[in-house]
């Protein structure tokens, strides 16, 4: 069986499929971001903003860098504040001593 090239976004360890064509992904991402700004209306919500940025991060490097920086900050905060929950989610710190690692 031949597998199609399906794009996906990884979110909390889960893989979520998104449209395969870059133009469709860009349109969907922009629509979700714009809908997120209208979050005070019924049906539309503020949940659309991060989802749109997540989809846009597949094709646009500046959005990808922003998403990665926010993800690292959230995971770091979560692992310091709620270590048990972060371990359950598989987000716990991998290194015990940051200064001894090769990365600054």
mmCIF file with all atom_site columns, C-alpha atoms in Angstrom, residues 57-97:
data_model
loop_
_atom_site.group_PDB
_atom_site.id
_atom_site.type_symbol
_atom_site.label_atom_id
_atom_site.label_alt_id
_atom_site.label_comp_id
_atom_site.label_asym_id
_atom_site.label_entity_id
_atom_site.label_seq_id
_atom_site.pdbx_PDB_ins_code
_atom_site.Cartn_x
_atom_site.Cartn_y
_atom_site.Cartn_z
_atom_site.occupancy
_atom_site.B_iso_or_equiv
_atom_site.pdbx_formal_charge
_atom_site.auth_seq_id
_atom_site.auth_comp_id
_atom_site.auth_asym_id
_atom_site.auth_atom_id
_atom_site.pdbx_PDB_model_num
ATOM 1  C CA . UNK A 1 57 ? 4.412  27.091 11.950 1.00 0.00 ? 57 UNK A CA 1
ATOM 2  C CA . UNK A 1 58 ? 4.715  24.206 9.493  1.00 0.00 ? 58 UNK A CA 1
ATOM 3  C CA . UNK A 1 59 ? 5.490  26.451 6.526  1.00 0.00 ? 59 UNK A CA 1
ATOM 4  C CA . UNK A 1 60 ? 6.739  29.740 7.970  1.00 0.00 ? 60 UNK A CA 1
ATOM 5  C CA . UNK A 1 61 ? 10.101 29.718 9.798  1.00 0.00 ? 61 UNK A CA 1
ATOM 6  C CA . UNK A 1 62 ? 9.479  32.894 11.884 1.00 0.00 ? 62 UNK A CA 1
ATOM 7  C CA . UNK A 1 63 ? 6.265  31.402 13.257 1.00 0.00 ? 63 UNK A CA 1
ATOM 8  C CA . UNK A 1 64 ? 8.073  28.095 13.818 1.00 0.00 ? 64 UNK A CA 1
ATOM 9  C CA . UNK A 1 65 ? 10.793 29.810 15.858 1.00 0.00 ? 65 UNK A CA 1
ATOM 10 C CA . UNK A 1 66 ? 8.170  31.661 17.903 1.00 0.00 ? 66 UNK A CA 1
ATOM 11 C CA . UNK A 1 67 ? 6.240  28.424 18.547 1.00 0.00 ? 67 UNK A CA 1
ATOM 12 C CA . UNK A 1 68 ? 9.403  26.589 19.576 1.00 0.00 ? 68 UNK A CA 1
ATOM 13 C CA . UNK A 1 69 ? 10.461 29.355 21.978 1.00 0.00 ? 69 UNK A CA 1
ATOM 14 C CA . UNK A 1 70 ? 7.008  29.435 23.593 1.00 0.00 ? 70 UNK A CA 1
ATOM 15 C CA . UNK A 1 71 ? 6.923  25.630 23.821 1.00 0.00 ? 71 UNK A CA 1
ATOM 16 C CA . UNK A 1 72 ? 10.301 25.524 25.551 1.00 0.00 ? 72 UNK A CA 1
ATOM 17 C CA . UNK A 1 73 ? 9.220  28.205 28.049 1.00 0.00 ? 73 UNK A CA 1
ATOM 18 C CA . UNK A 1 74 ? 5.919  26.450 28.806 1.00 0.00 ? 74 UNK A CA 1
ATOM 19 C CA . UNK A 1 75 ? 7.553  23.043 29.242 1.00 0.00 ? 75 UNK A CA 1
ATOM 20 C CA . UNK A 1 76 ? 10.245 24.546 31.480 1.00 0.00 ? 76 UNK A CA 1
ATOM 21 C CA . UNK A 1 77 ? 7.654  26.348 33.618 1.00 0.00 ? 77 UNK A CA 1
ATOM 22 C CA . UNK A 1 78 ? 5.445  23.263 33.803 1.00 0.00 ? 78 UNK A CA 1
ATOM 23 C CA . UNK A 1 79 ? 8.319  20.981 34.800 1.00 0.00 ? 79 UNK A CA 1
ATOM 24 C CA . UNK A 1 80 ? 9.395  23.385 37.560 1.00 0.00 ? 80 UNK A CA 1
ATOM 25 C CA . UNK A 1 81 ? 5.905  24.156 38.858 1.00 0.00 ? 81 UNK A CA 1
ATOM 26 C CA . UNK A 1 82 ? 4.169  20.764 38.398 1.00 0.00 ? 82 UNK A CA 1
ATOM 27 C CA . UNK A 1 83 ? 6.821  18.052 38.056 1.00 0.00 ? 83 UNK A CA 1
ATOM 28 C CA . UNK A 1 84 ? 4.366  15.167 38.494 1.00 0.00 ? 84 UNK A CA 1
ATOM 29 C CA . UNK A 1 85 ? 2.039  16.418 35.770 1.00 0.00 ? 85 UNK A CA 1
ATOM 30 C CA . UNK A 1 86 ? 4.887  17.131 33.380 1.00 0.00 ? 86 UNK A CA 1
ATOM 31 C CA . UNK A 1 87 ? 6.204  13.590 33.853 1.00 0.00 ? 87 UNK A CA 1
ATOM 32 C CA . UNK A 1 88 ? 2.727  12.161 33.185 1.00 0.00 ? 88 UNK A CA 1
ATOM 33 C CA . UNK A 1 89 ? 2.570  14.156 29.962 1.00 0.00 ? 89 UNK A CA 1
ATOM 34 C CA . UNK A 1 90 ? 6.086  13.077 29.042 1.00 0.00 ? 90 UNK A CA 1
ATOM 35 C CA . UNK A 1 91 ? 7.377  16.636 29.221 1.00 0.00 ? 91 UNK A CA 1
ATOM 36 C CA . UNK A 1 92 ? 9.760  16.252 32.157 1.00 0.00 ? 92 UNK A CA 1
ATOM 37 C CA . UNK A 1 93 ? 13.263 17.631 32.060 1.00 0.00 ? 93 UNK A CA 1
ATOM 38 C CA . UNK A 1 94 ? 15.690 15.352 30.322 1.00 0.00 ? 94 UNK A CA 1
ATOM 39 C CA . UNK A 1 95 ? 18.841 16.865 31.887 1.00 0.00 ? 95 UNK A CA 1
ATOM 40 C CA . UNK A 1 96 ? 19.355 17.089 35.602 1.00 0.00 ? 96 UNK A CA 1
ATOM 41 C CA . UNK A 1 97 ? 22.099 19.743 35.471 1.00 0.00 ? 97 UNK A CA 1
#
